[in-house]
Amino acid sequence: MPIFDILDFVPIEVHLRPRLRAAVDRIVPRDYEPGALDLKADEFIESLTEYADRYNAGLAKLPENFDLSSPEMQDSALADLESADPEFFELLRTQTIEGCLAFPSPLWDSMGFVVTA
Amino acid sequence: MSFSDAKWDAIVIGSGAGGGVAAAILAEAGMRVLILERGNHVPNQPVDRDHLRNHRLTQYGHNVGPSLHDLRGMESDGMVTWHNPLEWQYNNNAMGVGGGTSVYGAQAWRFKETDFRMASHYGVPAGSSLADWPINLADLLPHYEAVEKELGVSGGRGGDQSWPMPPTAATVKGERLAAAASRLGWETQAVPLAVNSVPYGGRPACVNCQHCVGFACPVDAKNGSQNTFLPRAMATGRAELRTGVQVVRIETDGLVATGVTAVADGQTQTIYADRVIVAGGAIESARLLLVSDIGTARDQVGRNLQGHYYAMAAGITADSVYDGVGPGPSVATLRWSHDNEGIIGGGMLADDFVLLPIIYAKRALPPGAPRWGQDWKDFVRENYRRTLQVMGPIQDIPTAESRVKISDHERDAAGMPRAVLSGVAHPESPRAQAFLLGKAKEWLTEAGAERIWGGVAGRYLSAGQHQAGTCRMGDDPTSSVVDAGGKVHGFANVWVADASVHVTNGGFNPFLTAMATARRTALGIASYG
């Protein structure tokens, strides 16, 4: 990889990653089946490096203790985020769902989508 | 890139639906044919099943070019914005060997007689450029029949037609919809598909997988230019296919084309030919003629750009209607194709391909459905198998202002002026869409769907994968670009052989008509050209 690519590469900031993990975990929560965190939707989002700037700006709008809050508090904070920055929330919601459904997943099985050939 | 100085009998630009047929016919007629394709080969194996980068959902990429760095302009109110191929404003079709036919849905419909006679049948609405074709169904019929046989189309018997192969697999949803249509008194038929329902053309039958439209076929049972007409052209020993080559200009001497200038790997070369056949798709073909100043004397090249407005409705049924049997489209009605009160034209309605889960989640949830959280998870698990969709293309009403132009200052990596699109659909198009949507909902209701939705779009530029009309055929050079034989008015040896020549685009998926018309054009070239 040329050096300038490394310098241009902007990851989601380390201190925001717990918020990302907690957010995807509420958008598609674990129940009797895996949720977004189990399905590594956060890693999928981190792999879309061209969106990192938007995540850094958007996740910063969640409360600092977001990842340590109760699920109810987290849902409420996500609803606040949706009101405050609907564009970012839609990105987060959409890419979390992509991370859960765009790849072979236990959710395919429970939805009833089976690849036969 | 290196081409000999020898002169080719014909250069075919583009290897998609039109270019493949034309190349095969000309090579079989004894000509030495050079096919220049901007894209590359699209492999059947290994199977590419990226649900976010394909031609059904181009979320982060696609599997058949062009480069994501390419740009087209969209002009609105005198301002041009620039868009990459993943944005709808680019109006991407596909770019690879076979064009869109390697990854298409392959619905192989013939247009009906009235589709060629829209202006005289309905009159010309104000603000539209609606016109009749200079040829009719009878002129194209032998070519439709030949292409259906040579390409391979499944469909059994239906309407006034029979196809070379029996229909592709029946589906639970198709049977449900057929029974509902029967109660409504609507005649139905299987959906003709260029997919092998039985082994055909030396290739196997469809394996009923879930990834048909938007993907290359894992067993090569989907029929397109790349596995039918192009191999036929090669089998003559007189044709050559070069990939990764972009034609940037057709060279002329007065009103005669002498060859083309092409760019590959940063190198530029002029290649000479007695005939040039343009088949790059409605946007790229028009762009190339505009850049080359061919057929432009009457300011017709690039106008009348049209695609298809779609009526699309979905509903939720009480029990599962899902069996996952691909390709999926299995029942259609032509009941609303024409002669609908107060509407110009109409369209075919059919059920859909197997929905991938991510496409379901992004596009097929009803308004008001949960958007995230446990409720969302419960909803998709409960309703994926109970979602029933019907859809169909309505016949767009063309306008002269929906068009392709070229930028006077923006150029692509090969130095070719970029395409700039402008205009919006004629108001009759969304009106017909609303009508057909109502029929789609009526069908779903009768089929037992309880919660039904689907809306009408505003007015936007309709082009995309069914793009057509930009070099339309006609007898009058003041209102058309090519004659009934596909030859550019006033030019001795330049033909257009793709959906650019469509005067109207039918209330049907248009590729079979593009192939039939290209076949007719190519046979004309072979006999007199």
XYZ file of C-alpha atoms in Angstrom:
646
model
C 0.000 0.000 0.000
C 1.492 3.386 -0.934
C 2.275 5.613 2.026
C -0.261 8.300 1.086
C -3.083 5.741 1.299
C -2.092 4.988 4.870
C -2.031 8.678 5.733
C -5.415 9.273 4.081
C -7.014 6.336 5.826
C -9.328 7.633 8.555
C -10.717 4.916 10.797
C -13.590 5.238 13.207
C -11.900 6.656 16.289
C -10.987 4.194 19.022
C -12.997 5.966 21.715
C -16.133 5.896 19.531
C -15.997 2.192 18.729
C -17.746 1.097 21.949
C -20.608 3.429 21.012
C -20.768 1.922 17.536
C -20.889 -1.586 18.990
C -23.579 -0.640 21.485
C -25.634 1.144 18.808
C -25.669 -1.744 16.320
C -26.518 -4.065 19.205
C -29.744 -2.103 19.808
C -30.623 -1.617 16.117
C -30.649 -5.380 15.581
C -30.626 -6.830 19.092
C -29.772 -10.368 20.126
C -32.756 -12.506 21.127
C -33.032 -16.257 20.687
C -30.910 -15.570 17.628
C -27.769 -13.536 17.060
C -27.985 -9.764 16.819
C -25.924 -7.266 14.858
C -22.975 -7.463 17.223
C -22.820 -11.253 16.961
C -23.054 -10.897 13.192
C -20.148 -8.413 13.249
C -22.138 -5.571 11.696
C -19.792 -3.167 13.487
C -16.818 -4.680 11.680
C -18.704 -4.442 8.396
C -19.293 -0.743 9.053
C -15.652 -0.204 9.974
C -14.664 -1.833 6.699
C -16.560 0.868 4.764
C -13.744 3.326 5.359
C -15.162 6.017 3.103
C -17.918 6.529 5.683
C -15.606 6.842 8.712
C -15.779 10.635 8.806
C -19.534 10.535 9.001
C -19.412 7.942 11.775
C -16.900 9.943 13.736
C -19.132 13.001 13.547
C -22.376 11.109 14.132
C -21.321 8.805 16.961
C -19.925 11.810 18.807
C -23.522 12.997 19.149
C -24.411 9.996 21.323
C -23.983 10.448 25.102
C -20.490 9.703 26.347
C -21.692 6.882 28.575
C -23.906 5.453 25.819
C -22.227 2.037 25.750
C -22.565 1.658 29.515
C -26.242 2.661 29.664
C -29.206 0.346 30.047
C -30.872 -0.917 26.839
C -33.838 1.363 27.525
C -31.573 4.395 27.885
C -29.715 3.410 24.731
C -32.937 3.117 22.731
C -33.986 6.508 23.988
C -30.615 8.017 23.041
C -30.873 6.475 19.554
C -34.345 7.985 19.167
C -32.859 11.362 20.177
C -30.084 10.864 17.626
C -32.672 10.138 14.947
C -34.363 13.480 15.696
C -31.112 15.426 15.941
C -29.352 13.939 12.899
C -31.806 11.877 10.850
C -29.333 11.506 7.982
C -26.661 9.910 10.129
C -29.142 7.745 11.972
C -30.449 6.442 8.645
C -26.878 5.608 7.570
C -26.219 3.794 10.838
C -29.542 1.933 10.695
C -29.161 0.956 7.040
C -25.568 -0.205 7.281
C -26.266 -2.163 10.454
C -29.033 -4.011 8.638
C -26.753 -4.525 5.638
C -24.179 -6.016 7.993
C -26.806 -8.464 9.264
C -28.519 -9.458 6.004
C -26.093 -9.015 3.127
C -24.017 -12.052 4.071
C -24.968 -15.655 4.882
C -26.585 -15.306 8.270
C -28.730 -17.203 10.780
C -31.288 -14.488 10.053
C -31.555 -15.791 6.497
C -32.609 -19.121 7.967
C -35.172 -17.662 10.320
C -36.597 -15.395 7.610
C -36.806 -18.465 5.410
C -34.294 -17.563 2.698
C -32.388 -20.680 1.712
C -29.659 -20.832 -0.918
C -30.150 -24.089 -2.806
C -27.630 -23.812 -5.623
C -3.629 -2.633 -27.932
C -2.373 -3.297 -31.375
C -4.448 -3.729 -34.453
C -3.108 -4.397 -37.907
C -3.538 -1.734 -40.552
C -5.776 -4.104 -42.479
C -9.232 -2.764 -43.008
C -12.114 -4.598 -41.370
C -15.372 -5.187 -43.210
C -17.235 -4.036 -40.123
C -16.536 -2.735 -36.652
C -19.245 -3.374 -34.068
C -19.037 -1.083 -31.046
C -20.476 -2.801 -27.984
C -21.139 -6.505 -27.391
C -24.520 -6.357 -25.652
C -27.991 -7.308 -26.796
C -27.718 -5.496 -30.140
C -24.009 -5.763 -30.894
C -23.819 -9.529 -30.351
C -26.593 -10.291 -32.808
C -25.212 -7.868 -35.380
C -21.706 -9.331 -35.127
C -22.973 -12.889 -35.567
C -25.072 -12.059 -38.618
C -22.329 -10.066 -40.331
C -19.603 -12.623 -39.651
C -21.828 -15.441 -40.864
C -22.485 -13.413 -44.007
C -18.747 -13.599 -44.727
C -17.552 -10.294 -43.329
C -14.460 -9.798 -41.186
C -15.877 -8.271 -38.035
C -14.092 -6.546 -35.163
C -16.129 -6.248 -31.964
C -14.877 -3.593 -29.565
C -16.110 -3.845 -25.984
C -15.251 -1.314 -23.288
C -15.829 -3.809 -20.466
C -14.394 -7.202 -19.683
C -15.549 -10.804 -19.561
C -18.039 -11.542 -16.776
C -17.233 -14.937 -15.260
C -19.931 -17.484 -14.438
C -17.477 -19.194 -12.115
C -16.445 -18.557 -9.449
C -19.938 -17.525 -8.488
C -20.100 -13.863 -7.522
C -22.841 -13.414 -4.964
C -22.079 -10.156 -3.277
C -25.512 -8.944 -2.229
C -24.319 -5.340 -2.024
C -22.390 -5.156 -5.287
C -24.433 -6.523 -8.156
C -26.767 -5.251 -10.825
C -29.872 -5.724 -8.691
C -28.511 -3.798 -5.725
C -25.597 -1.562 -6.626
C -25.105 -0.342 -3.084
C -21.297 -0.209 -3.068
C -20.457 -1.454 -6.523
C -21.667 -3.698 -9.311
C -20.444 -6.826 -11.035
C -20.478 -5.504 -14.612
C -18.722 -2.117 -15.032
C -18.284 0.715 -15.661
C -15.573 1.986 -13.357
C -16.907 3.710 -10.258
C -14.712 6.667 -11.226
C -16.707 7.316 -14.377
C -19.103 10.256 -14.273
C -22.135 11.507 -16.147
C -23.732 14.892 -15.790
C -27.345 15.551 -14.887
C -28.562 18.948 -15.997
C -31.424 20.615 -14.239
C -32.370 24.296 -14.469
C -29.172 24.977 -16.366
C -26.971 23.521 -13.612
C -24.997 20.313 -14.176
C -24.218 17.979 -11.283
C -21.863 15.023 -11.751
C -22.741 11.483 -10.706
C -20.931 8.158 -10.486
C -22.418 4.864 -11.706
C -23.837 4.007 -8.279
C -26.074 7.066 -8.279
C -29.415 6.825 -10.044
C -28.696 9.989 -12.018
C -25.914 8.166 -13.874
C -28.519 5.797 -15.336
C -26.172 2.859 -15.478
C -26.924 -0.079 -17.683
C -23.922 -2.415 -17.694
C -20.521 -2.632 -19.289
C -18.994 -5.994 -20.033
C -18.952 -8.773 -22.598
C -22.623 -9.382 -23.349
C -23.541 -5.943 -22.027
C -26.447 -6.248 -19.635
C -27.370 -9.691 -20.923
C -24.876 -11.537 -18.696
C -26.648 -10.398 -15.544
C -30.128 -9.423 -16.679
C -33.493 -10.805 -15.629
C -33.943 -12.010 -19.222
C -37.673 -11.370 -19.604
C -38.014 -12.020 -23.322
C -41.152 -10.209 -24.434
C -42.208 -9.288 -27.942
C -43.815 -5.889 -28.363
C -47.409 -6.023 -29.593
C -48.694 -4.415 -32.788
C -50.047 -1.372 -30.947
C -46.625 -0.802 -29.354
C -45.327 0.134 -32.813
C -48.291 2.420 -33.491
C -48.583 4.489 -30.341
C -49.015 7.876 -32.046
C -51.658 6.853 -34.562
C -53.493 4.690 -32.030
C -53.645 7.197 -29.177
C -52.796 10.568 -30.739
C -49.823 12.657 -29.697
C -50.218 14.319 -26.291
C -49.056 17.915 -25.925
C -45.399 18.207 -25.041
C -44.518 14.734 -26.232
C -42.572 13.504 -29.258
C -44.623 10.316 -29.490
C -44.350 8.744 -32.948
C -45.035 5.489 -34.763
C -42.218 3.167 -35.693
C -41.472 3.068 -39.434
C -41.709 -0.729 -39.186
C -44.366 -2.846 -37.565
C -44.786 -6.166 -35.827
C -45.039 -8.042 -39.126
C -41.632 -6.655 -40.145
C -40.050 -7.828 -36.902
C -41.913 -11.111 -36.470
C -39.440 -13.333 -38.350
C -36.620 -11.746 -36.348
C -38.385 -12.235 -33.031
C -38.945 -15.884 -33.955
C -35.331 -16.395 -35.022
C -33.884 -14.677 -31.961
C -36.129 -16.638 -29.600
C -34.869 -19.849 -31.143
C -31.217 -18.892 -31.503
C -30.952 -17.297 -28.057
C -33.202 -19.826 -26.335
C -36.378 -18.659 -24.627
C -38.581 -20.595 -22.212
C -42.289 -19.908 -22.014
C -44.282 -22.882 -23.253
C -47.456 -21.617 -24.858
C -49.248 -18.431 -23.952
C -51.277 -15.713 -25.585
C -50.718 -16.022 -29.332
C -47.224 -17.466 -28.991
C -45.282 -20.596 -28.294
C -41.641 -20.632 -27.260
C -38.786 -23.053 -27.967
C -38.691 -24.337 -24.378
C -41.353 -25.066 -21.737
C -41.765 -22.419 -19.024
C -39.232 -22.119 -16.235
C -40.268 -23.495 -12.836
C -43.741 -22.763 -11.513
C -43.845 -21.087 -8.118
C -46.241 -21.001 -5.196
C -46.756 -17.265 -5.595
C -47.295 -17.666 -9.324
C -49.993 -20.253 -8.804
C -51.661 -18.056 -6.199
C -51.617 -15.080 -8.569
C -52.783 -17.115 -11.567
C -55.804 -18.345 -9.610
C -56.594 -14.798 -8.498
C -56.326 -13.482 -12.055
C -58.630 -16.209 -13.229
C -61.259 -15.136 -10.672
C -60.863 -11.559 -11.935
C -61.314 -12.742 -15.501
C -57.772 -11.718 -16.480
C -55.916 -14.012 -18.852
C -52.421 -14.992 -17.703
C -49.412 -16.740 -19.151
C -45.965 -17.858 -18.083
C -43.249 -15.189 -18.204
C -40.999 -15.827 -21.220
C -37.397 -15.918 -20.027
C -34.117 -16.336 -21.874
C -33.259 -19.005 -19.317
C -32.996 -22.705 -20.135
C -35.900 -24.601 -18.579
C -34.396 -27.703 -20.185
C -30.884 -28.236 -21.599
C -30.619 -26.084 -24.720
C -27.944 -24.722 -26.999
C -25.341 -27.084 -25.543
C -25.796 -25.688 -22.056
C -27.660 -27.077 -19.030
C -31.055 -26.278 -17.542
C -31.593 -23.672 -14.845
C -30.891 -24.970 -11.340
C -33.578 -22.691 -9.818
C -31.157 -20.755 -7.654
C -32.109 -17.572 -5.820
C -29.629 -15.206 -7.486
C -30.830 -14.767 -11.051
C -31.435 -11.127 -11.887
C -28.374 -8.989 -11.223
C -25.948 -11.923 -11.271
C -24.216 -14.141 -13.810
C -25.668 -17.658 -13.885
C -23.586 -20.235 -11.961
C -24.351 -22.969 -14.515
C -24.526 -20.741 -17.615
C -28.225 -21.461 -18.160
C -29.098 -17.805 -18.702
C -28.896 -16.891 -22.354
C -27.359 -13.647 -23.539
C -25.012 -12.327 -26.184
C -21.991 -13.690 -24.329
C -22.964 -17.362 -24.635
C -24.996 -17.384 -27.868
C -24.410 -14.755 -30.548
C -20.829 -13.786 -29.688
C -19.589 -17.417 -29.745
C -21.416 -17.833 -33.053
C -19.580 -14.847 -34.459
C -16.257 -16.293 -33.215
C -17.041 -19.703 -34.682
C -16.896 -18.252 -38.185
C -13.203 -17.549 -37.746
C -13.821 -14.089 -39.181
C -14.686 -12.197 -35.990
C -12.481 -10.860 -33.263
C -13.621 -9.576 -29.864
C -11.381 -7.089 -28.073
C -12.230 -6.146 -24.487
C -11.143 -3.157 -22.448
C -11.244 -0.998 -25.574
C -13.129 2.285 -25.593
C -14.077 3.830 -28.909
C -13.684 7.574 -28.464
C -14.580 8.676 -31.982
C -15.879 7.412 -35.290
C -13.631 8.807 -38.002
C -15.271 10.218 -41.116
C -14.450 11.553 -44.527
C -17.444 13.666 -45.449
C -20.517 11.520 -44.999
C -18.570 8.258 -44.975
C -17.109 6.612 -41.893
C -13.555 5.381 -42.375
C -13.037 3.670 -39.036
C -12.814 4.391 -35.338
C -10.297 5.784 -32.915
C -10.049 3.662 -29.793
C -8.229 3.879 -26.469
C -7.005 0.896 -24.474
C -4.488 0.878 -21.629
C -3.799 4.543 -22.278
C -2.855 3.948 -25.906
C -4.745 5.422 -28.823
C -5.106 3.843 -32.227
C -7.239 4.374 -35.309
C -8.694 1.219 -36.823
C -10.130 1.234 -40.328
C -13.348 -0.348 -41.536
C -15.849 -0.223 -44.377
C -18.799 -0.190 -41.976
C -19.378 0.962 -38.419
C -22.199 -0.459 -36.305
C -22.888 1.420 -33.077
C -24.348 -0.653 -30.228
C -23.206 0.896 -26.974
C -26.599 1.377 -25.345
C -28.848 4.407 -25.660
C -26.643 6.803 -23.694
C -23.232 5.708 -24.961
C -24.335 5.287 -28.596
C -25.780 8.794 -28.636
C -22.676 10.152 -26.916
C -20.405 8.570 -29.533
C -22.445 9.928 -32.461
C -22.497 13.391 -30.880
C -18.745 13.352 -30.272
C -18.189 12.180 -33.850
C -20.675 14.686 -35.288
C -22.553 11.930 -37.082
C -26.275 12.301 -37.754
C -26.354 15.555 -35.852
C -27.452 17.902 -38.654
C -31.083 18.014 -37.471
C -30.358 18.024 -33.724
C -32.071 14.679 -33.196
C -29.230 12.540 -31.783
C -29.665 12.004 -28.043
C -33.268 13.174 -27.851
C -36.260 11.066 -26.767
C -34.268 9.257 -24.084
C -36.674 6.925 -22.314
C -36.643 3.845 -20.124
C -39.528 2.533 -18.081
C -41.599 3.823 -15.279
C -42.581 0.783 -13.231
C -45.780 0.015 -11.422
C -44.736 -1.928 -8.342
C -47.064 -3.064 -5.575
C -46.582 -5.444 -2.676
C -48.768 -6.967 -0.046
C -48.643 -9.312 2.917
C -50.548 -12.559 2.749
C -51.948 -14.612 5.643
C -49.651 -17.557 4.987
C -46.349 -18.169 3.214
C -46.251 -17.665 -0.546
C -42.503 -18.255 -0.686
C -40.788 -21.302 -2.082
C -37.469 -19.756 -3.106
C -37.677 -21.370 -6.533
C -35.773 -19.287 -9.035
C -35.722 -17.467 -11.342
C -39.108 -16.443 -9.917
C -41.171 -14.580 -12.530
C -43.755 -17.200 -13.386
C -47.061 -15.518 -14.189
C -47.928 -12.413 -16.176
C -50.993 -10.683 -17.500
C -51.129 -8.552 -20.629
C -54.731 -7.573 -19.830
C -53.703 -3.949 -19.153
C -51.140 -3.460 -21.912
C -53.334 -1.262 -24.078
C -56.690 0.433 -24.584
C -57.193 1.469 -21.003
C -59.713 4.253 -20.511
C -58.068 7.661 -20.207
C -54.524 6.274 -20.375
C -51.988 6.201 -23.181
C -50.733 2.649 -23.388
C -50.268 0.645 -20.217
C -48.056 -2.271 -19.348
C -47.527 -5.917 -18.552
C -47.745 -7.089 -14.931
C -45.849 -10.071 -13.511
C -44.562 -11.501 -10.270
C -40.955 -10.952 -9.275
C -37.621 -12.696 -8.919
C -36.701 -14.294 -5.624
C -36.056 -11.398 -3.267
C -32.699 -11.355 -1.549
C -33.065 -10.639 2.192
C -31.182 -7.357 2.028
C -33.259 -6.148 -0.927
C -36.385 -7.143 0.967
C -35.246 -5.149 3.994
C -34.283 -2.104 1.959
C -37.113 -1.964 -0.553
C -40.013 -4.246 0.250
C -41.149 -3.370 3.761
C -44.529 -1.642 4.023
C -44.821 1.963 5.108
C -45.098 2.068 8.873
C -43.188 -1.186 9.400
C -40.718 -1.145 12.313
C -37.420 0.314 11.189
C -35.080 -1.098 13.823
C -34.896 -2.912 17.130
C -36.637 -6.065 18.289
C -39.840 -5.073 16.460
C -37.943 -4.846 13.168
C -36.341 -8.224 13.723
C -39.671 -9.813 14.547
C -41.286 -8.189 11.531
C -38.797 -9.393 8.914
C -38.818 -12.922 10.325
C -42.587 -13.030 10.293
C -43.229 -11.410 6.905
C -40.430 -12.219 4.456
C -42.184 -15.373 3.265
C -45.572 -13.716 3.226
C -44.631 -10.804 0.983
C -46.118 -10.920 -2.497
C -45.005 -8.458 -5.191
C -46.235 -7.743 -8.693
C -44.759 -5.219 -11.055
C -44.558 -4.156 -14.631
C -43.053 -1.577 -16.961
C -45.401 0.995 -18.432
C -44.746 2.406 -21.857
C -43.003 5.744 -21.310
C -44.303 8.638 -23.380
C -41.211 10.233 -24.946
C -40.288 13.893 -24.995
C -37.653 15.600 -27.123
C -36.305 17.327 -24.018
C -35.314 14.086 -22.281
C -31.944 13.753 -23.834
C -28.243 12.959 -23.922
C -25.828 15.782 -24.665
C -22.058 15.969 -24.378
C -20.131 18.245 -22.079
C -18.137 20.991 -23.747
C -15.421 20.910 -21.080
C -15.572 17.703 -18.996
C -13.756 14.684 -20.404
C -13.291 11.129 -19.160
C -9.994 9.294 -18.612
C -9.826 8.440 -22.317
C -10.260 12.086 -23.250
C -13.823 11.678 -24.501
C -16.396 14.366 -23.634
C -18.664 13.146 -20.843
C -22.396 12.546 -21.358
C -24.821 15.013 -19.798
C -28.441 13.948 -19.322
C -31.404 16.262 -18.957
C -35.194 16.352 -18.977
C -37.951 14.613 -17.074
C -40.644 12.133 -18.037
C -43.786 13.328 -19.771
C -46.726 13.638 -17.327
C -48.536 10.816 -19.142
C -45.912 8.333 -17.903
C -46.682 8.678 -14.161
C -50.385 8.755 -15.056
C -50.149 5.368 -16.740
C -47.988 4.183 -13.847
C -50.742 5.131 -11.393
C -53.297 3.257 -13.461
C -51.213 0.083 -13.661
C -50.399 0.345 -9.964
C -54.134 0.253 -9.253
C -54.424 -2.966 -11.257
C -51.433 -4.443 -9.459
C -53.119 -3.744 -6.123
C -56.392 -5.216 -7.355
C -54.524 -8.385 -8.299
C -52.795 -8.616 -4.915
C -56.069 -8.067 -3.086
C -57.722 -10.899 -4.996
C -54.682 -13.078 -4.238
C -55.344 -12.662 -0.519
C -52.918 -9.908 0.425
C -54.199 -7.900 3.348
C -51.775 -5.056 3.757
C -50.986 -3.588 0.330
C -48.736 -0.724 -0.642
C -46.927 0.842 -3.575
C -46.716 4.408 -4.776
C -46.351 6.607 -7.808
C -43.096 8.378 -8.522
C -42.817 12.046 -9.315
C -41.466 13.158 -12.659
C -37.834 12.259 -13.152
C -35.641 11.281 -16.096
C -36.480 7.697 -16.948
C -33.605 5.771 -18.561
C -31.553 3.269 -16.528
C -31.328 -0.349 -17.523
C -34.063 -0.143 -20.173
C -32.629 3.005 -21.757
C -33.769 3.572 -25.337
C -34.879 6.055 -27.962
C -31.861 8.357 -28.442
C -31.258 7.464 -32.107
C -34.793 6.623 -33.029
C -35.732 5.253 -36.402
C -38.029 7.011 -38.824
C -38.543 7.871 -42.453
C -38.283 11.618 -41.814
C -34.736 12.828 -41.035
C -36.104 15.921 -39.298
C -37.583 13.815 -36.484
C -35.375 10.717 -36.394
C -31.727 9.646 -36.519
C -31.714 6.359 -38.417
C -33.859 4.993 -41.211
C -35.995 1.856 -40.980
C -32.901 -0.183 -41.780
C -30.973 1.263 -38.841
C -28.666 3.394 -41.030
C -27.923 6.936 -39.892
C -29.731 9.369 -42.204
C -27.354 10.898 -44.714
C -24.421 8.635 -43.856
C -23.272 5.905 -46.182
C -22.030 3.305 -43.739
C -22.949 3.974 -40.087
C -25.711 1.964 -38.450
C -27.155 1.884 -34.945
C -28.080 -1.569 -33.641
C -29.309 -1.290 -30.074
C -32.361 0.023 -28.192
C -31.346 3.561 -29.163
C -33.403 3.042 -32.320
C -36.614 2.239 -30.428
C -39.200 4.899 -31.263
C -41.194 3.802 -28.236
C -40.045 1.275 -25.685
C -43.142 -0.908 -25.252
C -44.894 -1.818 -22.046
C -42.412 -4.691 -21.783
C -38.782 -5.390 -20.954
C -37.148 -4.292 -24.218
C -34.067 -6.456 -24.864
C -35.744 -8.962 -27.202
C -36.963 -6.110 -29.391
C -33.445 -4.645 -29.422
C -32.105 -8.037 -30.567
C -34.822 -8.537 -33.204
C -34.310 -5.043 -34.592
C -30.515 -5.473 -34.620
C -30.953 -8.759 -36.474
C -33.124 -7.081 -39.095
C -30.608 -4.258 -39.452
C -27.654 -6.631 -39.741
C -29.341 -8.780 -42.373
C -30.010 -5.574 -44.293
C -26.335 -4.632 -44.101
C -25.313 -8.122 -45.202
C -27.610 -8.019 -48.229
C -27.030 -4.492 -49.537
C -24.391 -2.849 -47.392
